[in-house]
Amino acid sequence: MSESAPRPVDRHLFAGFLRQHRGAAVAVAGWSLLEAVPALASGLLVAAALDRGFLAGRPAEGFLWIGLLGAAMVFRALMTRTLIPWLGRLVEPLRDELVTAVAAGAVHRAAAGARDTAGAGVARLTVQVETVRALVSALLRSARQLGVSLLMAFLGLAALSAPVAAVTLPPVLLTLLLCVPRLRVLARRQRRQLRAEEALTAAAGETFDGIRDVVACGARDRVADDLSARITDHRDAVRAVARTASANTLLVSLGSHLPLLVLLLAAPRLLDRGALSVGELLGATSYLISGVAPALRSLVAVLGSWGVQLATVLRQLSRSTAPARRVPERTPGPDIPARRVSERTPGPDASTRSPRSPDLSLVNVGYAYGPGAAPVIDGLSLDLPAGSHLTVVGPSGAGKSTLTTLLAGLAAPGNGRLTVGGVPVTEVDRAWLHREVTLIPQEAYVFTGTVRDNLRYLHPRARDTDLLASAEAVGARALVDRLGGLDAPVGLDGPPLSSGERQLVALARAHVSPASVVLLDEACCHLDPAAEERAERAFAARGTTLVVVAHRISSALRAPRVLVLDGERTAIGTHAQLLGESPLYADLVGHWVAAGAP
């Protein structure tokens, strides 16, 4: 992906894409003109065969002109064969750029706090991007050929007989003018269909993901009614598109025959005045029957279906690729990979500030997953000076991961005040936040590339010695050596890694970063106790502010302070203090000990 913020997928993408692939675009245009030579010459050759050959008593010359027409058809086939590979050089790179733009837009929006639906995102990245690829390919094959052929047919008609061109061109222009408003209606209905498709995909995905809870709660009828309503909306949208498309087809079918009818009505007068010969009449008829009429019908039909659909899909994609600039209040996602340094983040807005220190402070902070929902975090006050080491414990659903999400600036508190160096988190410069705060979730992410690419992802200018030192510090050096060193491939191009090995890569990546705040959300849960201790001590030794969502009691024993998070029973203190003051903490410790956790 590009190092700059992703640009929206709109009409400007095509202009930039064609500039970038100017050679292929020029080649396609040149071969298209050569491919259309028969469309330009067909009527002229037919007229010459009659007027100069058969009607003039020279059949040999007539057959010569007909032979030239056959040779032109062979020439067209050869040009089409030469043209096809050049079309591929435009279509496939365009698909790659669309995938990059959509994926980059999703990452930037997630990093900026924008909320998105997984099902809709999947629909954009798969169905819609592939739809764009297929439509562009079809339009380059069909609409390009039809449009050039239609233009060449009229140029040939004008060269053959200016009076005929004068009486047949207006009906064609009238047909096109009448179709333009219809295409706009069709575009609106296509957009409605696409929105209905996204809504149906998202709703179906969420339903199937939570089908066990749906059945357990007895909500089958309610969920079925909701899905049925979305299916009905999608069906109505599809039918509306079909009705409009059918009406356009009828209009164009009638309009494509009108030029021939006008020519037949005007032919007697033009023949009597000597403005048109028999050969020219037959040549003009050939242009209209084999060139103008079918090309007009097909061109409008293609633009009215594929063209409108392409514009609709691109417009829909453009809504999802522009990066969000602020952090709205939202529900945090499940697992968010460690974020990239500021090279991939838009520059600071005028309303943002860079804190002077990474001190974190929460005053009566509350957060709920939606309006009317019970707060997950309620009235939490906490100070984390630079260099602090805090372990967070609590039962499942107590809000531990939500707290790390708030501290990382990925969500804004519903109430209360969260500041970084005295600056409200919603006003902190995103570039500063991305550089100084790193969150590692439970499911660590390994990028496709080399080990070096992964380890210096948060610090692109890090030296190899720094990478190896961080890998050694967190206990990942043996893994790096086993993989084959810093140049070894990982991700899709490399060997499969276990969950623990992926966590080691993510820990080394965060350790070498310039981050002054590191949030480990059960980021060592797949490691053994010794490896977990080594990693946590490595971060503590850097002087980094370290917040650890505990997976084992040993994490709480290593921290100077422990936060027990559970609504009204929230408490903070040392391990010894909390054993006597917090029944919940004592219960958790007893549970850990009973389970044999170190």
XYZ file of C-alpha atoms in Angstrom:
598
model
C 0.000 0.000 0.000
C 1.049 3.550 -0.581
C 2.752 5.404 2.227
C 0.319 8.279 1.824
C -3.279 8.379 2.877
C -5.540 6.556 0.434
C -7.429 8.623 -2.075
C -11.137 8.056 -2.600
C -12.167 5.670 -5.344
C -13.980 8.027 -7.751
C -13.772 9.296 -11.300
C -10.364 10.850 -10.601
C -8.929 7.377 -10.062
C -9.409 6.569 -13.734
C -7.695 9.755 -14.842
C -4.725 9.039 -12.609
C -4.703 5.382 -13.585
C -4.637 6.208 -17.310
C -1.794 8.681 -16.756
C 0.165 6.021 -14.921
C -0.491 3.463 -17.682
C -0.338 5.927 -20.557
C 1.509 3.528 -22.868
C -1.133 0.819 -22.640
C -3.955 3.368 -22.984
C -2.407 4.877 -26.135
C -1.884 1.405 -27.584
C -5.522 0.483 -26.933
C -6.714 3.700 -28.588
C -4.487 3.181 -31.633
C -5.413 -0.456 -32.177
C -9.099 0.431 -31.667
C -8.951 2.912 -34.538
C -7.328 0.314 -36.781
C -9.902 -2.267 -35.661
C -12.687 0.095 -36.804
C -11.359 0.449 -40.376
C -14.051 -1.935 -41.783
C -16.783 0.127 -40.112
C -15.414 3.231 -41.864
C -14.882 1.612 -45.269
C -17.784 -0.844 -45.585
C -20.385 1.504 -47.086
C -17.839 3.222 -49.336
C -16.680 -0.133 -50.708
C -20.259 -1.328 -51.309
C -21.111 1.914 -53.129
C -17.964 1.666 -55.266
C -18.703 -1.977 -56.107
C -22.113 -0.971 -57.496
C -21.461 2.433 -59.083
C -18.011 1.702 -60.496
C -18.369 -2.027 -61.026
C -21.601 -3.905 -61.497
C -23.885 -1.002 -62.572
C -21.116 0.377 -64.835
C -20.765 -2.953 -66.652
C -17.402 -3.798 -65.032
C -18.118 -6.835 -62.841
C -14.410 -7.596 -62.317
C -13.931 -4.216 -60.696
C -17.073 -4.794 -58.673
C -15.677 -8.078 -57.324
C -12.405 -6.288 -56.583
C -14.203 -3.817 -54.313
C -16.078 -6.656 -52.627
C -12.753 -8.462 -52.161
C -11.341 -5.388 -50.464
C -14.308 -5.436 -48.093
C -13.530 -9.065 -47.216
C -9.876 -8.184 -46.677
C -10.959 -5.371 -44.345
C -12.893 -7.899 -42.254
C -9.807 -10.122 -41.988
C -7.756 -7.067 -41.046
C -10.274 -6.289 -38.285
C -9.927 -9.782 -36.828
C -6.140 -9.426 -36.764
C -6.376 -6.051 -35.027
C -8.770 -7.457 -32.423
C -6.361 -10.300 -31.702
C -3.509 -7.823 -31.262
C -5.638 -5.559 -29.070
C -6.773 -8.113 -26.461
C -3.443 -8.370 -24.552
C -3.290 -4.585 -24.263
C -6.747 -4.602 -22.664
C -5.439 -7.037 -20.051
C -2.599 -4.633 -19.251
C -5.199 -2.059 -18.252
C -7.782 -4.235 -16.500
C -5.633 -6.269 -14.104
C -3.563 -3.357 -12.680
C -6.805 -1.441 -12.149
C -8.158 -4.274 -10.019
C -4.957 -4.288 -7.954
C -5.222 -0.538 -7.363
C -8.854 -0.855 -6.301
C -8.021 -3.592 -3.783
C -5.194 -1.457 -2.436
C -7.405 1.636 -2.176
C -10.267 -0.199 -0.437
C -7.987 -2.045 1.998
C -5.949 1.093 2.761
C -9.122 3.099 3.292
C -10.452 0.497 5.732
C -7.194 0.485 7.711
C -7.009 4.290 7.878
C -10.645 4.603 8.888
C -10.200 1.971 11.593
C -7.068 3.698 12.890
C -8.938 7.012 12.971
C -11.817 5.477 14.911
C -14.438 5.165 12.172
C -16.906 2.369 12.614
C -17.612 -0.039 9.816
C -19.571 -3.226 9.327
C -17.544 -6.315 8.613
C -20.040 -7.734 6.137
C -20.177 -4.499 4.164
C -16.381 -4.322 4.118
C -16.152 -7.849 2.787
C -18.721 -7.020 0.108
C -16.626 -4.033 -1.005
C -13.339 -5.886 -1.046
C -14.654 -8.957 -2.849
C -17.939 -8.566 -4.704
C -17.717 -4.880 -5.566
C -14.035 -4.775 -6.530
C -14.429 -7.871 -8.683
C -17.565 -6.302 -10.180
C -15.549 -3.217 -11.156
C -12.890 -5.399 -12.750
C -15.461 -7.381 -14.742
C -17.348 -4.254 -15.807
C -14.247 -2.372 -16.919
C -13.133 -5.424 -18.871
C -16.552 -5.742 -20.531
C -16.747 -2.022 -21.316
C -13.275 -1.999 -22.828
C -14.187 -4.943 -25.012
C -17.708 -3.914 -26.006
C -18.438 -0.224 -25.430
C -15.046 0.800 -26.789
C -15.580 -1.194 -29.971
C -19.189 -0.104 -30.348
C -18.442 3.568 -29.735
C -15.554 3.656 -32.215
C -17.569 1.683 -34.778
C -20.531 4.071 -34.441
C -18.259 7.075 -34.912
C -16.549 5.517 -37.923
C -19.887 4.568 -39.470
C -21.045 8.197 -39.352
C -17.729 9.451 -40.718
C -18.072 6.965 -43.557
C -21.668 7.991 -44.119
C -20.672 11.664 -44.267
C -17.863 10.862 -46.717
C -20.280 8.836 -48.843
C -23.145 11.332 -48.922
C -23.467 14.535 -46.940
C -27.267 14.818 -47.564
C -27.827 11.313 -46.193
C -25.745 12.092 -43.112
C -27.735 15.292 -42.609
C -31.092 13.463 -42.501
C -29.983 10.402 -40.489
C -27.807 11.984 -37.791
C -30.606 13.964 -36.011
C -32.665 10.837 -35.117
C -29.575 9.247 -33.576
C -28.817 12.356 -31.530
C -32.467 12.545 -30.436
C -32.332 8.942 -29.226
C -29.192 9.601 -27.232
C -30.651 12.777 -25.680
C -33.779 10.900 -24.605
C -31.696 8.133 -23.044
C -29.537 10.366 -20.843
C -32.273 11.150 -18.255
C -33.243 7.488 -18.227
C -29.662 6.508 -17.470
C -29.656 8.845 -14.476
C -32.810 7.203 -13.148
C -31.204 3.828 -13.693
C -28.085 4.952 -11.825
C -30.140 5.999 -8.786
C -31.916 2.669 -8.731
C -28.633 0.811 -9.138
C -27.277 2.644 -6.096
C -30.351 1.653 -4.111
C -29.832 -1.957 -5.169
C -26.186 -1.858 -4.080
C -27.051 -0.368 -0.681
C -29.685 -3.040 -0.193
C -27.121 -5.695 -1.117
C -24.621 -4.360 1.426
C -27.282 -4.191 4.144
C -28.418 -7.738 3.397
C -24.837 -9.056 3.397
C -24.035 -7.332 6.690
C -27.246 -8.469 8.396
C -26.869 -12.052 7.195
C -23.226 -12.163 8.315
C -24.026 -10.874 11.793
C -26.945 -13.292 12.108
C -24.965 -16.356 11.092
C -22.030 -15.361 13.328
C -24.359 -15.164 16.311
C -26.769 -17.940 15.380
C -26.169 -19.800 18.667
C -27.131 -16.740 20.708
C -30.141 -16.136 18.467
C -31.438 -19.648 19.134
C -30.575 -19.508 22.832
C -32.466 -16.224 23.297
C -35.489 -17.399 21.359
C -35.058 -14.590 18.844
C -35.435 -16.715 15.734
C -38.718 -15.138 14.596
C -37.476 -11.589 15.147
C -34.218 -12.224 13.287
C -36.049 -14.050 10.498
C -38.438 -11.101 10.089
C -35.523 -8.671 9.923
C -33.721 -10.732 7.276
C -36.960 -11.196 5.355
C -37.487 -7.423 5.280
C -33.971 -6.883 3.946
C -34.444 -9.598 1.323
C -37.702 -7.957 0.237
C -35.999 -4.560 -0.006
C -33.239 -6.086 -2.148
C -35.796 -7.827 -4.359
C -37.741 -4.591 -4.897
C -34.531 -2.756 -5.761
C -33.568 -5.406 -8.317
C -37.017 -5.268 -9.908
C -36.889 -1.468 -10.150
C -33.565 -1.701 -11.968
C -34.973 -4.309 -14.347
C -38.044 -2.186 -15.171
C -35.973 0.896 -15.946
C -33.496 -1.080 -18.035
C -36.323 -2.653 -20.028
C -37.845 0.752 -20.769
C -34.444 2.017 -21.965
C -34.053 -1.008 -24.231
C -37.443 -0.355 -25.860
C -36.622 3.325 -26.417
C -33.285 2.563 -28.037
C -34.733 -0.216 -30.165
C -37.268 2.193 -31.626
C -34.720 4.974 -32.022
C -32.168 2.781 -33.800
C -34.628 2.024 -36.632
C -35.637 5.648 -37.101
C -32.565 6.690 -39.206
C -33.259 3.899 -41.720
C -36.919 4.915 -41.946
C -35.912 8.546 -42.541
C -33.473 7.452 -45.267
C -36.114 5.371 -47.058
C -38.571 8.284 -46.985
C -35.961 10.743 -48.307
C -34.387 8.369 -50.864
C -36.842 8.961 -53.807
C -36.366 12.715 -53.712
C -32.565 12.438 -53.347
C -32.399 9.964 -56.277
C -34.602 12.147 -58.483
C -32.453 15.213 -57.802
C -29.254 13.289 -58.501
C -28.003 13.946 -54.971
C -27.738 10.205 -54.386
C -26.773 7.288 -56.621
C -28.076 3.751 -56.345
C -24.701 2.570 -55.075
C -24.577 5.350 -52.494
C -28.110 4.473 -51.380
C -27.138 0.845 -50.883
C -23.880 1.883 -49.168
C -25.781 4.218 -46.843
C -28.273 1.458 -46.097
C -25.349 -0.830 -45.291
C -23.937 1.717 -42.865
C -27.290 2.078 -41.101
C -28.245 -1.610 -40.991
C -24.891 -3.192 -40.200
C -23.188 -0.265 -38.462
C -25.272 2.496 -36.934
C -28.397 0.622 -35.769
C -26.740 -2.348 -34.027
C -23.926 -0.208 -32.630
C -26.401 2.342 -31.241
C -28.584 -0.336 -29.655
C -25.693 -2.201 -28.167
C -23.807 0.896 -27.029
C -26.739 2.392 -25.135
C -27.622 -1.014 -23.714
C -24.057 -1.581 -22.525
C -23.749 1.906 -21.031
C -27.190 1.592 -19.474
C -26.287 -1.656 -17.759
C -22.551 -2.081 -17.329
C -21.717 1.627 -17.466
C -24.335 2.658 -14.909
C -23.471 -0.289 -12.712
C -19.773 0.633 -12.855
C -20.463 4.255 -11.892
C -22.710 3.074 -9.063
C -20.184 0.640 -7.635
C -17.368 3.200 -7.840
C -19.499 5.764 -6.051
C -20.316 3.235 -3.355
C -16.644 2.333 -2.964
C -15.660 5.999 -2.740
C -17.795 6.368 0.386
C -15.669 3.790 2.198
C -12.139 4.702 1.160
C -11.786 8.314 2.322
C -9.920 8.234 5.633
C -11.717 9.546 8.689
C -10.065 12.522 10.362
C -11.454 12.372 13.876
C -12.198 9.720 16.480
C -15.967 9.457 16.958
C -17.460 7.638 19.876
C -17.838 4.049 18.799
C -17.851 0.448 19.903
C -14.316 -0.932 19.813
C -13.547 -3.758 17.439
C -12.491 -7.191 18.683
C -8.784 -7.264 17.838
C -6.873 -4.313 16.417
C -3.291 -4.910 15.197
C -0.427 -2.703 16.365
C -0.642 0.542 14.423
C 1.813 2.037 11.991
C 4.040 5.051 12.514
C 2.859 8.434 11.283
C 3.997 7.886 7.668
C 0.591 6.321 7.003
C -1.424 8.810 8.954
C -2.863 12.076 7.623
C -1.158 15.190 8.886
C -2.470 16.968 11.991
C -5.618 19.031 11.806
C -5.615 22.587 13.060
C -7.700 21.423 16.046
C -5.207 18.745 17.195
C -2.236 19.060 19.525
C 0.885 17.075 20.381
C 1.125 16.352 24.131
C 4.354 17.268 25.908
C 4.426 13.946 27.764
C 2.779 10.508 27.553
C 1.173 10.849 31.013
C -2.292 9.276 30.958
C -5.131 10.431 33.180
C -8.719 9.191 33.435
C -11.274 11.121 35.492
C -14.738 9.545 35.978
C -14.478 7.869 32.596
C -17.449 5.856 31.407
C -18.043 3.852 28.258
C -21.022 1.877 26.961
C -21.459 -0.126 23.805
C -24.499 1.812 22.681
C -27.247 4.246 23.731
C -29.176 2.815 26.663
C -26.695 -0.030 27.205
C -25.204 -0.686 30.632
C -21.747 0.916 30.842
C -18.795 -1.443 30.553
C -16.582 1.094 32.291
C -18.292 3.429 34.763
C -16.704 6.274 36.740
C -13.110 5.078 36.382
C -10.398 7.447 37.637
C -6.772 6.510 37.092
C -3.401 8.228 36.699
C -0.612 6.620 34.678
C 2.514 8.805 34.769
C 5.196 8.168 32.158
C 7.072 4.949 32.932
C 4.241 3.405 34.976
C 3.694 -0.341 35.086
C 0.088 -1.440 35.622
C -1.564 -4.853 35.401
C -5.316 -4.976 34.725
C -7.363 -7.940 35.938
C -11.056 -8.708 36.079
C -13.671 -11.229 35.002
C -14.594 -11.734 31.373
C -16.595 -8.782 30.050
C -15.380 -6.403 32.744
C -14.012 -3.978 30.143
C -10.290 -4.785 30.202
C -9.903 -4.736 26.409
C -12.190 -1.704 26.236
C -9.853 0.140 28.609
C -6.826 -0.529 26.381
C -8.844 0.618 23.383
C -9.636 3.899 25.162
C -6.021 4.375 26.235
C -4.896 3.801 22.634
C -7.250 6.536 21.424
C -9.220 4.109 19.260
C -12.442 5.072 21.011
C -13.575 8.156 22.884
C -15.072 7.964 26.402
C -18.829 8.252 26.594
C -18.434 10.509 29.606
C -15.671 11.730 31.874
C -12.259 12.923 30.749
C -9.308 11.012 29.286
C -6.167 13.071 28.674
C -2.695 12.398 27.303
C -0.132 14.821 28.667
C -3.032 17.058 29.707
C -4.570 17.044 26.200
C -8.019 15.412 25.732
C -7.557 12.229 23.733
C -9.969 13.435 21.047
C -7.735 16.464 20.443
C -4.411 14.617 20.300
C -2.590 14.719 16.973
C -3.154 11.315 15.376
C 0.425 11.125 14.111
C 1.729 11.643 17.651
C -0.686 9.061 19.037
C 0.255 6.476 16.430
C 3.940 7.000 17.133
C 3.828 7.071 20.920
C 1.137 4.482 21.752
C 1.203 0.851 20.630
C -1.538 -1.668 21.327
C -0.885 -5.388 20.879
C -4.068 -7.512 20.986
C -4.392 -11.151 21.895
C -4.390 -12.313 18.281
C -1.132 -10.893 16.945
C -0.827 -10.035 13.263
C 2.104 -10.961 11.028
C 2.371 -9.110 7.728
C 3.298 -10.809 4.484
C 6.907 -9.882 3.751
C 10.219 -10.519 5.438
C 11.008 -10.768 9.140
C 12.756 -7.388 8.795
C 9.616 -5.817 7.290
C 7.578 -7.021 10.258
C 9.993 -6.008 13.004
C 10.596 -2.477 11.746
C 7.000 -1.799 10.720
C 6.576 0.631 13.617
C 10.096 2.019 13.199
C 11.001 2.028 9.469
C 14.472 3.504 10.064
C 15.535 0.926 12.665
C 18.892 -0.731 12.023
C 19.271 -4.490 11.812
C 21.212 -4.460 15.082
C 18.239 -2.752 16.768
C 15.842 -5.336 15.359
C 17.947 -8.241 16.574
C 18.448 -6.622 19.980
C 14.683 -6.225 20.452
C 14.087 -9.778 19.272
C 16.638 -10.966 21.847
C 15.067 -8.838 24.589
C 11.542 -10.263 24.212
C 12.723 -13.821 23.519
C 12.123 -13.899 19.758
C 15.758 -14.250 18.617
C 15.613 -18.057 18.411
C 12.516 -17.789 16.227
C 14.215 -15.267 13.908
C 17.218 -17.576 13.543
C 15.046 -20.625 12.926
C 13.132 -18.810 10.185
C 16.387 -17.929 8.420
C 17.218 -14.446 9.677
C 15.827 -11.008 8.942
C 15.496 -11.712 5.205
C 13.326 -14.801 5.728
C 9.763 -14.600 4.367
C 6.806 -14.748 6.737
C 3.062 -14.371 6.367
C 1.491 -15.794 3.235
C 4.923 -16.214 1.621
C 6.519 -17.991 4.576
C 6.040 -21.031 6.818
C 2.989 -21.205 9.079
C 3.573 -19.712 12.522
C 1.923 -20.785 15.740
C -0.100 -18.297 17.789
C 2.798 -17.960 20.228
C 5.306 -17.330 17.439
C 3.095 -14.606 15.998
C 2.931 -13.016 19.439
C 6.739 -13.025 19.659
C 6.957 -11.223 16.308
C 4.422 -8.615 17.465
C 6.230 -8.136 20.788
C 9.588 -7.590 19.058
C 7.928 -5.171 16.638
C 6.536 -3.113 19.539
C 9.787 -3.278 21.512
C 11.854 -1.740 18.694
C 9.264 0.982 18.105
C 9.655 4.513 19.529
C 6.427 4.052 21.512
C 6.422 5.468 25.017
C 3.181 3.679 25.947
C 2.745 -0.060 25.311
C -0.601 -1.784 25.899
C -0.458 -5.600 26.066
C -4.019 -6.929 25.829
C -3.277 -10.568 26.761
C -0.525 -10.277 24.149
C 1.488 -13.094 25.807
C -1.363 -15.533 26.419
C 0.045 -18.110 23.947
C 3.526 -18.008 25.499
C 4.740 -20.105 28.402
C 5.109 -18.344 31.787
C 8.879 -17.881 31.428
C 8.545 -16.328 27.967
C 5.724 -14.072 29.197
C 7.868 -12.856 32.108
C 10.823 -12.183 29.836
C 8.713 -10.099 27.431
C 7.052 -8.043 30.186
C 10.380 -7.353 31.910
C 11.885 -6.293 28.569
C 9.254 -3.569 28.183
C 9.514 -2.508 31.814
C 13.285 -2.167 31.423
C 12.832 0.354 28.585
C 11.153 2.805 30.941
C 8.022 2.472 28.814
C 4.582 3.002 30.292
C 3.344 -0.566 30.378
C -0.279 -1.656 30.779
C -0.766 -5.429 30.846
C -4.145 -7.136 30.685
C -3.209 -10.172 32.759
C -3.481 -13.728 31.554
C -1.749 -15.207 34.615
C -1.389 -14.208 38.267
C 2.362 -13.782 37.695
C 1.696 -10.613 35.649
C -0.024 -9.064 38.665
C 2.827 -10.084 40.972
C 5.373 -8.323 38.747
C 3.513 -5.000 38.570
C 3.846 -2.238 41.190
C 0.115 -1.554 40.802
C -2.853 -3.745 39.904
C -6.224 -2.516 38.661
C -9.187 -4.763 39.435
C -11.796 -3.790 36.877
C -15.420 -4.752 37.454
C -17.902 -1.897 37.623
C -18.622 -0.820 41.224
C -16.060 -3.317 42.574
C -13.202 -1.606 40.723
C -10.125 -1.185 42.907
C -6.443 -0.326 42.499
C -3.407 -1.072 44.647
C -0.529 -3.460 45.162
C -0.972 -7.212 45.101
C -0.750 -7.419 48.886
C -3.212 -4.557 49.428
C -5.797 -5.959 47.060
C -5.673 -9.429 48.618
C -7.027 -7.889 51.799
C -9.198 -5.123 50.380
C -10.752 -6.621 47.233
C -12.765 -9.841 47.581
C -12.993 -10.035 43.780
C -9.199 -9.910 43.442
C -8.806 -12.562 46.127
C -11.292 -14.741 44.256
C -9.398 -14.248 40.988
C -6.082 -15.113 42.627
C -7.651 -18.191 44.186
C -9.039 -19.210 40.810
C -5.605 -18.794 39.191
C -3.903 -20.783 41.932
C -6.521 -23.535 41.777
C -6.021 -23.717 38.033
C -2.270 -24.087 38.511
C -1.375 -20.771 36.892
C 2.070 -19.489 37.942
